[in-house]
């Protein structure tokens, strides 16, 4: 007799599926174990764990250290931005087999806990990038910071260090970026900084340094960006800085500088901010050569004499601030060549006379601040064809009513003329629906 086929019960089918799925998972995990042959250097792993413990941070993450080994997950994926806090590792150099921590970033983890840089950091000898920004660091920056021979990027900004910057900082042969903005340092800048031959960016802003810029900084022939606003540094820029021909950005606001040297005309400047200093004398002839300049701010100084006609050579300039100075004479017509200009500040600059007709070319200007000077004549009607959002012209010696073309300034948000009643109809502002200040 033929046996009748009996279908399996649902419970038997489910049980078989579970066994199959568990077996598949085991195979996958076994493959993972077999494929992974690189692990974090044990000394570096112990150091990392100790450092994070000192700082009250977790050494585990959903992104890295996902397998119990720090150099896993995004830590070994260089296409993904580093986690916060987090690390990056190199598992390919030195023939593989061992992963080395090459980057550490801890930013904005200030919990009120006192933090210092521990000696365990010395075990991370392969570091190329170290960012410890805004995490409440205190004490002095240890001299052993100079032992990281591979370090290319160091950012210890927004901390509470005290004391001077150690001279050993000048023994980092690979360093390209050094950021110590608002880090609490004081004393003199160490001349050893001039040994950083590969340095491209230096930010010493908002510290308590004193004295002058070390002449040795003129050896930094690779330097492209120097930020030193409110750093405490003053005096003249050393003549050795004439060597810094690759310099593109100098921000030195509030730095007690006394002079703009002519040699910066040989730099590759795009941005120059020397506002709020003690600079006297005329605006130097450096403007003759720098055709790459995009932003120039010399406001809040004691500069005198006429504006040089050569300022009209800065044809890529989009921002110009000459406010709060003691210039004399009228605006040079050559300023009309600055057709890329977007913002022009010249409040209380000391200038006088008529606004040149060549300014009619400045159609891209969206902010004009020209108050408290001695400008004369009629207000130029061509201003009505500009794309202005800010216009301030009060406190001058203009005559006559407001030009009718000003009625076209429908995008104005800020208007300050102070003489609307000077023969001008009040309804001219009716189309200015975006106006918030009058």
Short mmCIF file of C-alpha atoms in Angstrom, two decimals:
data_model
loop_
_atom_site.label_atom_id
_atom_site.label_comp_id
_atom_site.label_asym_id
_atom_site.label_seq_id
_atom_site.Cartn_x
_atom_site.Cartn_y
_atom_site.Cartn_z
CA UNK A 1 0.00 0.00 0.00
CA UNK A 2 1.30 3.45 -0.89
CA UNK A 3 2.03 5.69 2.05
CA UNK A 4 0.03 8.82 2.16
CA UNK A 5 2.12 12.07 2.13
CA UNK A 6 1.73 13.96 5.36
CA UNK A 7 2.70 17.70 5.26
CA UNK A 8 4.97 19.02 7.96
CA UNK A 9 3.37 21.02 10.71
CA UNK A 10 3.98 24.81 10.83
CA UNK A 11 6.02 24.38 13.99
CA UNK A 12 8.47 22.05 12.25
CA UNK A 13 8.88 24.52 9.35
CA UNK A 14 9.53 27.47 11.69
CA UNK A 15 12.07 25.47 13.68
CA UNK A 16 13.94 24.49 10.53
CA UNK A 17 14.05 28.12 9.37
CA UNK A 18 15.45 29.25 12.72
CA UNK A 19 18.23 26.65 12.56
CA UNK A 20 19.04 27.73 9.01
CA UNK A 21 19.12 31.45 9.95
CA UNK A 22 21.34 30.86 13.00
CA UNK A 23 23.72 28.80 10.87
CA UNK A 24 23.85 31.63 8.31
CA UNK A 25 24.64 34.20 11.00
CA UNK A 26 27.44 32.02 12.31
CA UNK A 27 28.93 31.77 8.83
CA UNK A 28 28.76 35.55 8.40
CA UNK A 29 30.41 36.25 11.76
CA UNK A 30 33.05 33.60 11.02
CA UNK A 31 33.78 35.39 7.74
CA UNK A 32 34.09 38.67 9.58
CA UNK A 33 36.60 37.18 11.98
CA UNK A 34 38.50 35.59 9.12
CA UNK A 35 38.55 38.79 7.03
CA UNK A 36 39.56 41.15 9.85
CA UNK A 37 43.29 40.80 10.37
CA UNK A 38 44.13 44.38 11.43
CA UNK A 39 43.79 45.51 15.02
CA UNK A 40 44.73 48.63 16.94
CA UNK A 41 48.24 48.80 18.33
CA UNK A 42 47.82 47.64 21.98
CA UNK A 43 49.87 50.52 23.42
CA UNK A 44 47.81 53.05 21.49
CA UNK A 45 44.55 51.40 22.53
CA UNK A 46 45.52 51.52 26.22
CA UNK A 47 46.60 55.15 25.86
CA UNK A 48 43.35 56.11 24.14
CA UNK A 49 41.26 54.44 26.83
CA UNK A 50 43.24 56.18 29.57
CA UNK A 51 42.96 59.60 27.89
CA UNK A 52 39.21 59.34 27.43
CA UNK A 53 38.86 58.17 31.02
CA UNK A 54 40.83 61.19 32.28
CA UNK A 55 38.63 63.52 30.25
CA UNK A 56 35.38 61.86 31.31
CA UNK A 57 34.52 60.77 27.78
CA UNK A 58 33.20 57.50 26.46
CA UNK A 59 35.61 55.44 24.38
CA UNK A 60 32.76 53.62 22.65
CA UNK A 61 30.67 54.89 19.79
CA UNK A 62 27.93 53.88 17.39
CA UNK A 63 30.30 54.84 14.57
CA UNK A 64 33.74 53.64 15.63
CA UNK A 65 34.99 51.07 18.15
CA UNK A 66 31.96 49.05 17.10
CA UNK A 67 33.65 45.68 17.59
CA UNK A 68 35.51 46.36 20.81
CA UNK A 69 38.51 47.52 18.82
CA UNK A 70 38.96 51.32 18.46
CA UNK A 71 40.12 51.11 14.86
CA UNK A 72 36.85 49.82 13.45
CA UNK A 73 33.77 51.27 11.81
CA UNK A 74 34.16 54.85 10.59
CA UNK A 75 37.59 55.06 12.23
CA UNK A 76 39.00 53.19 9.24
CA UNK A 77 36.74 54.74 6.60
CA UNK A 78 38.56 57.86 5.45
CA UNK A 79 35.67 58.89 3.21
CA UNK A 80 33.54 59.68 6.29
CA UNK A 81 34.09 62.70 8.49
CA UNK A 82 35.54 62.01 11.92
CA UNK A 83 33.02 61.55 14.73
CA UNK A 84 32.90 63.80 17.81
CA UNK A 85 34.63 62.66 19.88
CA UNK A 86 36.38 60.27 17.58
CA UNK A 87 39.50 58.94 15.92
CA UNK A 88 40.81 57.92 12.52
CA UNK A 89 43.21 55.05 11.93
CA UNK A 90 45.67 53.89 9.30
CA UNK A 91 45.65 50.11 8.86
CA UNK A 92 47.51 49.98 5.55
CA UNK A 93 50.94 51.43 6.24
CA UNK A 94 53.86 49.35 7.48
CA UNK A 95 52.63 46.28 5.63
CA UNK A 96 49.28 46.06 7.44
CA UNK A 97 48.50 43.89 10.43
CA UNK A 98 48.50 46.76 12.92
CA UNK A 99 46.29 49.84 12.92
CA UNK A 100 47.69 53.13 14.18
CA UNK A 101 45.63 56.07 15.42
CA UNK A 102 46.41 58.99 13.11
CA UNK A 103 43.72 61.51 14.09
CA UNK A 104 41.85 62.45 17.24
CA UNK A 105 39.11 65.05 17.49
CA UNK A 106 37.35 66.18 20.66
CA UNK A 107 35.39 69.41 20.28
CA UNK A 108 32.85 71.20 22.45
CA UNK A 109 32.81 68.67 25.31
CA UNK A 110 33.32 71.12 28.17
CA UNK A 111 31.56 69.72 31.24
CA UNK A 112 33.23 71.84 33.92
CA UNK A 113 35.66 69.02 34.59
CA UNK A 114 39.33 70.08 34.85
CA UNK A 115 41.22 68.70 31.90
CA UNK A 116 44.89 68.64 31.03
CA UNK A 117 46.84 66.96 28.26
CA UNK A 118 48.12 63.69 29.81
CA UNK A 119 51.44 62.05 29.05
CA UNK A 120 49.60 59.04 27.64
CA UNK A 121 49.12 61.12 24.49
CA UNK A 122 52.80 60.48 23.76
CA UNK A 123 51.92 56.86 22.92
CA UNK A 124 49.93 58.07 19.90
CA UNK A 125 53.12 58.58 17.94
CA UNK A 126 51.44 58.32 14.53
CA UNK A 127 49.12 61.30 15.03
CA UNK A 128 48.88 63.60 12.02
CA UNK A 129 45.76 65.50 13.13
CA UNK A 130 44.94 66.53 16.70
CA UNK A 131 41.91 68.70 17.53
CA UNK A 132 41.14 69.45 21.18
CA UNK A 133 38.92 72.50 20.83
CA UNK A 134 36.55 73.96 23.41
CA UNK A 135 36.90 71.18 25.96
CA UNK A 136 38.04 73.19 28.99
CA UNK A 137 41.77 72.44 28.86
CA UNK A 138 43.70 74.04 31.71
CA UNK A 139 47.28 74.36 32.87
CA UNK A 140 50.20 74.79 30.53
CA UNK A 141 50.65 73.21 27.15
CA UNK A 142 53.22 70.45 27.87
CA UNK A 143 56.59 70.67 26.20
CA UNK A 144 56.26 67.11 24.91
CA UNK A 145 53.86 68.50 22.28
CA UNK A 146 57.00 69.00 20.21
CA UNK A 147 57.59 65.24 19.93
CA UNK A 148 54.83 64.51 17.43
CA UNK A 149 56.98 64.33 14.33
CA UNK A 150 54.11 63.42 12.00
CA UNK A 151 51.63 66.07 13.21
CA UNK A 152 50.27 68.20 10.36
CA UNK A 153 47.21 69.78 12.00
CA UNK A 154 46.99 71.02 15.62
CA UNK A 155 43.90 72.83 16.92
CA UNK A 156 43.70 73.62 20.64
CA UNK A 157 41.48 76.70 20.33
CA UNK A 158 38.87 77.86 22.84
CA UNK A 159 40.49 76.47 25.96
CA UNK A 160 41.81 77.83 29.26
CA UNK A 161 45.54 77.22 29.06
CA UNK A 162 47.80 79.59 30.94
CA UNK A 163 51.39 80.61 30.55
CA UNK A 164 53.38 81.00 27.35
CA UNK A 165 53.33 78.92 24.23
CA UNK A 166 56.22 76.45 24.75
CA UNK A 167 59.20 76.87 22.40
CA UNK A 168 59.01 73.14 21.64
CA UNK A 169 56.04 73.95 19.40
CA UNK A 170 58.70 74.90 16.85
CA UNK A 171 60.00 71.32 16.63
CA UNK A 172 57.06 69.94 14.67
CA UNK A 173 58.61 69.49 11.22
CA UNK A 174 55.41 68.38 9.46
CA UNK A 175 53.03 70.98 10.90
CA UNK A 176 50.90 72.84 8.32
CA UNK A 177 48.03 74.21 10.43
CA UNK A 178 48.34 75.64 13.95
CA UNK A 179 45.19 77.03 15.58
CA UNK A 180 45.39 78.39 19.14
CA UNK A 181 42.63 81.00 18.94
CA UNK A 182 41.22 82.08 22.31
CA UNK A 183 43.26 79.43 24.12
CA UNK A 184 44.43 81.54 27.08
CA UNK A 185 48.13 81.87 26.25
CA UNK A 186 50.22 84.86 27.33
CA UNK A 187 53.82 86.05 27.29
CA UNK A 188 55.97 86.46 24.19
CA UNK A 189 55.50 84.49 21.02
CA UNK A 190 58.37 81.99 20.86
CA UNK A 191 60.77 82.75 17.99
CA UNK A 192 60.99 78.98 17.46
CA UNK A 193 57.72 79.27 15.53
CA UNK A 194 59.93 80.40 12.68
CA UNK A 195 61.25 76.83 12.36
CA UNK A 196 57.90 75.52 11.08
CA UNK A 197 58.94 75.62 7.45
CA UNK A 198 55.79 73.85 6.20
CA UNK A 199 53.29 75.98 8.13
CA UNK A 200 50.47 77.32 5.96
CA UNK A 201 47.92 78.53 8.54
CA UNK A 202 48.64 80.22 11.87
CA UNK A 203 45.85 81.49 14.15
CA UNK A 204 46.93 83.16 17.40
CA UNK A 205 43.86 85.41 17.73
CA UNK A 206 42.24 86.41 21.02
CA UNK A 207 45.06 85.54 23.38
CA UNK A 208 47.04 87.53 25.94
CA UNK A 209 50.40 87.68 24.19
CA UNK A 210 52.58 90.76 24.51
CA UNK A 211 55.52 92.27 22.70
CA UNK A 212 56.26 92.23 19.00
CA UNK A 213 56.00 89.73 16.19
CA UNK A 214 59.24 87.69 16.19
CA UNK A 215 61.32 88.47 13.08
CA UNK A 216 61.88 84.71 12.78
CA UNK A 217 58.31 84.35 11.51
CA UNK A 218 59.64 85.77 8.27
CA UNK A 219 61.18 82.32 7.68
CA UNK A 220 57.71 80.81 7.18
CA UNK A 221 57.89 80.92 3.41
CA UNK A 222 54.92 78.52 3.08
CA UNK A 223 52.61 80.66 5.23
CA UNK A 224 49.37 81.61 3.48
CA UNK A 225 47.06 82.68 6.33
CA UNK A 226 47.87 84.59 9.52
CA UNK A 227 45.13 85.39 12.02
CA UNK A 228 46.31 87.56 14.92
CA UNK A 229 43.35 89.79 15.81
CA UNK A 230 43.19 90.83 19.48
CA UNK A 231 46.25 88.70 20.19
CA UNK A 232 48.10 91.31 22.27
CA UNK A 233 50.86 91.61 19.67
CA UNK A 234 51.70 95.16 18.62
CA UNK A 235 54.27 97.43 16.99
CA UNK A 236 55.45 97.19 13.40
CA UNK A 237 55.35 94.18 11.14
CA UNK A 238 59.00 93.01 10.90
CA UNK A 239 60.87 93.65 7.66
CA UNK A 240 61.58 89.91 7.43
CA UNK A 241 57.90 89.44 6.57
CA UNK A 242 58.78 90.68 3.10
CA UNK A 243 59.72 87.03 2.45
CA UNK A 244 56.12 85.84 2.95
CA UNK A 245 55.18 86.09 -0.71
CA UNK A 246 52.59 83.30 -0.45
CA UNK A 247 50.54 85.19 2.15
CA UNK A 248 46.88 85.42 1.14
CA UNK A 249 45.05 86.37 4.34
CA UNK A 250 46.16 88.67 7.18
CA UNK A 251 43.63 89.41 9.92
CA UNK A 252 45.20 91.70 12.50
CA UNK A 253 42.32 93.70 13.93
CA UNK A 254 42.87 95.19 17.38
CA UNK A 255 46.55 94.33 17.44
CA UNK A 256 48.15 97.73 18.16
CA UNK A 257 49.95 97.76 14.83
CA UNK A 258 51.44 101.13 13.91
CA UNK A 259 52.18 100.80 10.19
CA UNK A 260 51.25 98.94 7.02
CA UNK A 261 54.54 98.16 5.26
CA UNK A 262 54.71 98.65 1.51
CA UNK A 263 56.24 95.22 0.97
CA UNK A 264 52.87 93.52 1.52
CA UNK A 265 52.14 94.72 -2.00
CA UNK A 266 54.35 91.82 -3.10
CA UNK A 267 52.27 89.25 -1.22
CA UNK A 268 49.42 87.30 -2.81
CA UNK A 269 46.80 88.93 -0.59
CA UNK A 270 43.10 88.33 -1.00
CA UNK A 271 41.99 89.50 2.48
CA UNK A 272 43.55 92.20 4.66
CA UNK A 273 42.01 93.35 7.95
CA UNK A 274 44.09 95.80 9.99
CA UNK A 275 41.13 97.61 11.55
CA UNK A 276 41.10 99.05 15.08
CA UNK A 277 44.84 99.55 15.36
CA UNK A 278 47.13 102.55 15.85
CA UNK A 279 48.17 102.93 12.22
CA UNK A 280 49.12 106.48 11.27
CA UNK A 281 50.11 108.18 8.06
CA UNK A 282 48.73 107.66 4.55
CA UNK A 283 47.27 104.50 3.09
CA UNK A 284 50.46 103.09 1.66
CA UNK A 285 51.16 102.43 -1.96
CA UNK A 286 50.84 98.66 -1.47
CA UNK A 287 47.47 98.94 -3.23
CA UNK A 288 49.33 99.52 -6.47
CA UNK A 289 50.16 95.86 -7.02
CA UNK A 290 47.62 93.65 -5.27
CA UNK A 291 45.08 92.89 -7.98
CA UNK A 292 43.96 89.72 -6.16
CA UNK A 293 42.52 91.58 -3.15
CA UNK A 294 38.87 90.77 -2.34
CA UNK A 295 38.50 92.37 1.09
CA UNK A 296 40.27 95.41 2.59
CA UNK A 297 39.52 96.81 6.05
CA UNK A 298 41.62 99.69 7.42
CA UNK A 299 38.86 101.21 9.57
CA UNK A 300 39.30 102.67 13.07
CA UNK A 301 42.86 103.88 12.71
CA UNK A 302 44.51 107.31 12.52
CA UNK A 303 45.32 107.28 8.83
CA UNK A 304 45.77 110.63 7.12
CA UNK A 305 46.32 112.12 3.69
CA UNK A 306 44.35 111.50 0.51
CA UNK A 307 43.14 108.12 -0.66
CA UNK A 308 45.60 106.87 -3.30
CA UNK A 309 44.27 106.61 -6.83
CA UNK A 310 45.94 103.16 -7.00
CA UNK A 311 43.14 101.76 -4.86
CA UNK A 312 41.22 101.65 -8.12
CA UNK A 313 43.54 98.83 -9.23
CA UNK A 314 41.89 96.42 -6.78
CA UNK A 315 39.34 95.34 -9.36
CA UNK A 316 38.42 92.10 -7.55
CA UNK A 317 37.56 93.96 -4.34
CA UNK A 318 34.10 93.14 -2.97
CA UNK A 319 34.48 94.64 0.54
CA UNK A 320 36.11 98.00 1.38
CA UNK A 321 36.08 99.64 4.81
CA UNK A 322 37.95 102.93 5.31
CA UNK A 323 35.65 104.28 8.07
CA UNK A 324 36.79 106.14 11.20
CA UNK A 325 40.02 107.63 9.92
CA UNK A 326 41.36 111.13 9.24
CA UNK A 327 41.78 111.06 5.49
CA UNK A 328 41.69 114.34 3.59
CA UNK A 329 40.55 115.35 0.15
CA UNK A 330 37.91 113.82 -2.06
CA UNK A 331 37.15 110.34 -3.26
CA UNK A 332 39.42 109.42 -6.20
CA UNK A 333 37.45 108.82 -9.42
CA UNK A 334 39.43 105.59 -9.87
CA UNK A 335 37.25 103.99 -7.18
CA UNK A 336 34.67 103.68 -9.92
CA UNK A 337 36.79 100.87 -11.37
CA UNK A 338 35.81 98.60 -8.47
CA UNK A 339 32.87 97.06 -10.28
CA UNK A 340 32.94 93.91 -8.10
CA UNK A 341 32.36 95.96 -4.96
CA UNK A 342 29.43 94.82 -2.79
CA UNK A 343 30.02 96.70 0.48
CA UNK A 344 31.53 100.16 0.98
CA UNK A 345 32.02 101.61 4.48
CA UNK A 346 33.37 105.17 4.70
CA UNK A 347 31.56 106.66 7.72
CA UNK A 348 33.62 109.29 9.55
CA UNK A 349 36.53 108.85 7.20
CA UNK A 350 37.35 112.57 6.93
CA UNK A 351 36.68 112.76 3.19
CA UNK A 352 34.96 115.65 1.48
CA UNK A 353 33.85 116.96 -1.90
CA UNK A 354 31.47 115.52 -4.46
CA UNK A 355 30.94 111.82 -4.99
CA UNK A 356 32.56 111.11 -8.38
CA UNK A 357 30.34 110.37 -11.36
CA UNK A 358 32.46 107.26 -12.01
CA UNK A 359 30.66 105.67 -9.03
CA UNK A 360 27.74 105.12 -11.39
CA UNK A 361 29.56 101.92 -12.44
CA UNK A 362 29.24 100.42 -8.94
CA UNK A 363 25.93 98.74 -9.70
CA UNK A 364 26.65 95.70 -7.50
CA UNK A 365 26.97 97.66 -4.26
CA UNK A 366 24.31 96.52 -1.78
CA UNK A 367 25.54 98.43 1.30
CA UNK A 368 26.78 102.04 1.30
CA UNK A 369 27.74 103.68 4.60
CA UNK A 370 28.91 107.25 3.97
CA UNK A 371 27.73 109.19 7.02
CA UNK A 372 29.46 111.95 9.01
CA UNK A 373 31.84 113.23 6.36
CA UNK A 374 31.88 116.50 4.44
CA UNK A 375 30.52 115.33 1.11
CA UNK A 376 28.98 118.15 -0.88
CA UNK A 377 26.78 118.75 -3.91
CA UNK A 378 23.66 116.85 -4.73
CA UNK A 379 23.10 113.26 -3.73
CA UNK A 380 23.99 111.25 -6.84
CA UNK A 381 20.84 110.04 -8.55
CA UNK A 382 22.67 107.01 -10.00
CA UNK A 383 22.60 105.47 -6.50
CA UNK A 384 18.93 104.80 -7.23
CA UNK A 385 19.97 102.15 -9.76
CA UNK A 386 22.08 100.18 -7.29
CA UNK A 387 20.79 97.01 -5.61
CA UNK A 388 21.01 98.56 -2.14
CA UNK A 389 19.74 97.02 1.08
CA UNK A 390 21.63 99.47 3.37
CA UNK A 391 22.07 103.20 2.73
CA UNK A 392 23.45 105.70 5.23
CA UNK A 393 24.41 109.23 4.08
CA UNK A 394 23.41 111.53 6.95
CA UNK A 395 25.74 114.06 8.53
CA UNK A 396 27.16 115.50 5.29
CA UNK A 397 26.80 118.78 3.40
CA UNK A 398 24.60 117.59 0.54
CA UNK A 399 22.17 120.06 -0.96
CA UNK A 400 18.86 119.71 -2.71
CA UNK A 401 16.09 117.15 -2.45
CA UNK A 402 16.42 113.40 -2.49
CA UNK A 403 16.77 112.29 -6.14
CA UNK A 404 13.62 110.80 -7.61
CA UNK A 405 15.52 107.66 -8.66
CA UNK A 406 15.96 106.81 -4.98
CA UNK A 407 12.31 105.76 -5.13
CA UNK A 408 13.51 102.67 -7.02
CA UNK A 409 15.39 101.37 -3.98
CA UNK A 410 12.60 98.96 -3.10
CA UNK A 411 14.92 96.42 -1.45
CA UNK A 412 16.17 98.83 1.21
CA UNK A 413 16.10 97.48 4.76
CA UNK A 414 18.04 100.34 6.38
CA UNK A 415 17.83 104.01 5.35
CA UNK A 416 19.45 106.89 7.18
CA UNK A 417 19.46 110.25 5.39
CA UNK A 418 18.40 112.69 8.15
CA UNK A 419 17.24 115.32 5.63
CA UNK A 420 14.01 113.92 4.24
CA UNK A 421 12.41 117.30 4.88
CA UNK A 422 14.92 119.11 2.66
CA UNK A 423 12.50 119.66 -0.19
CA UNK A 424 11.88 115.92 -0.53
CA UNK A 425 8.41 114.37 -0.57
CA UNK A 426 7.84 111.95 2.31
CA UNK A 427 5.99 109.47 0.11
CA UNK A 428 9.25 108.40 -1.56
CA UNK A 429 9.54 105.60 1.02
CA UNK A 430 6.13 104.09 0.23
CA UNK A 431 7.61 101.52 -2.17
CA UNK A 432 10.24 100.46 0.35
CA UNK A 433 8.24 97.60 1.83
CA UNK A 434 11.31 95.87 3.28
CA UNK A 435 12.41 98.93 5.28
CA UNK A 436 12.93 98.22 8.99
CA UNK A 437 15.07 101.21 10.03
CA UNK A 438 14.54 104.83 9.01
#
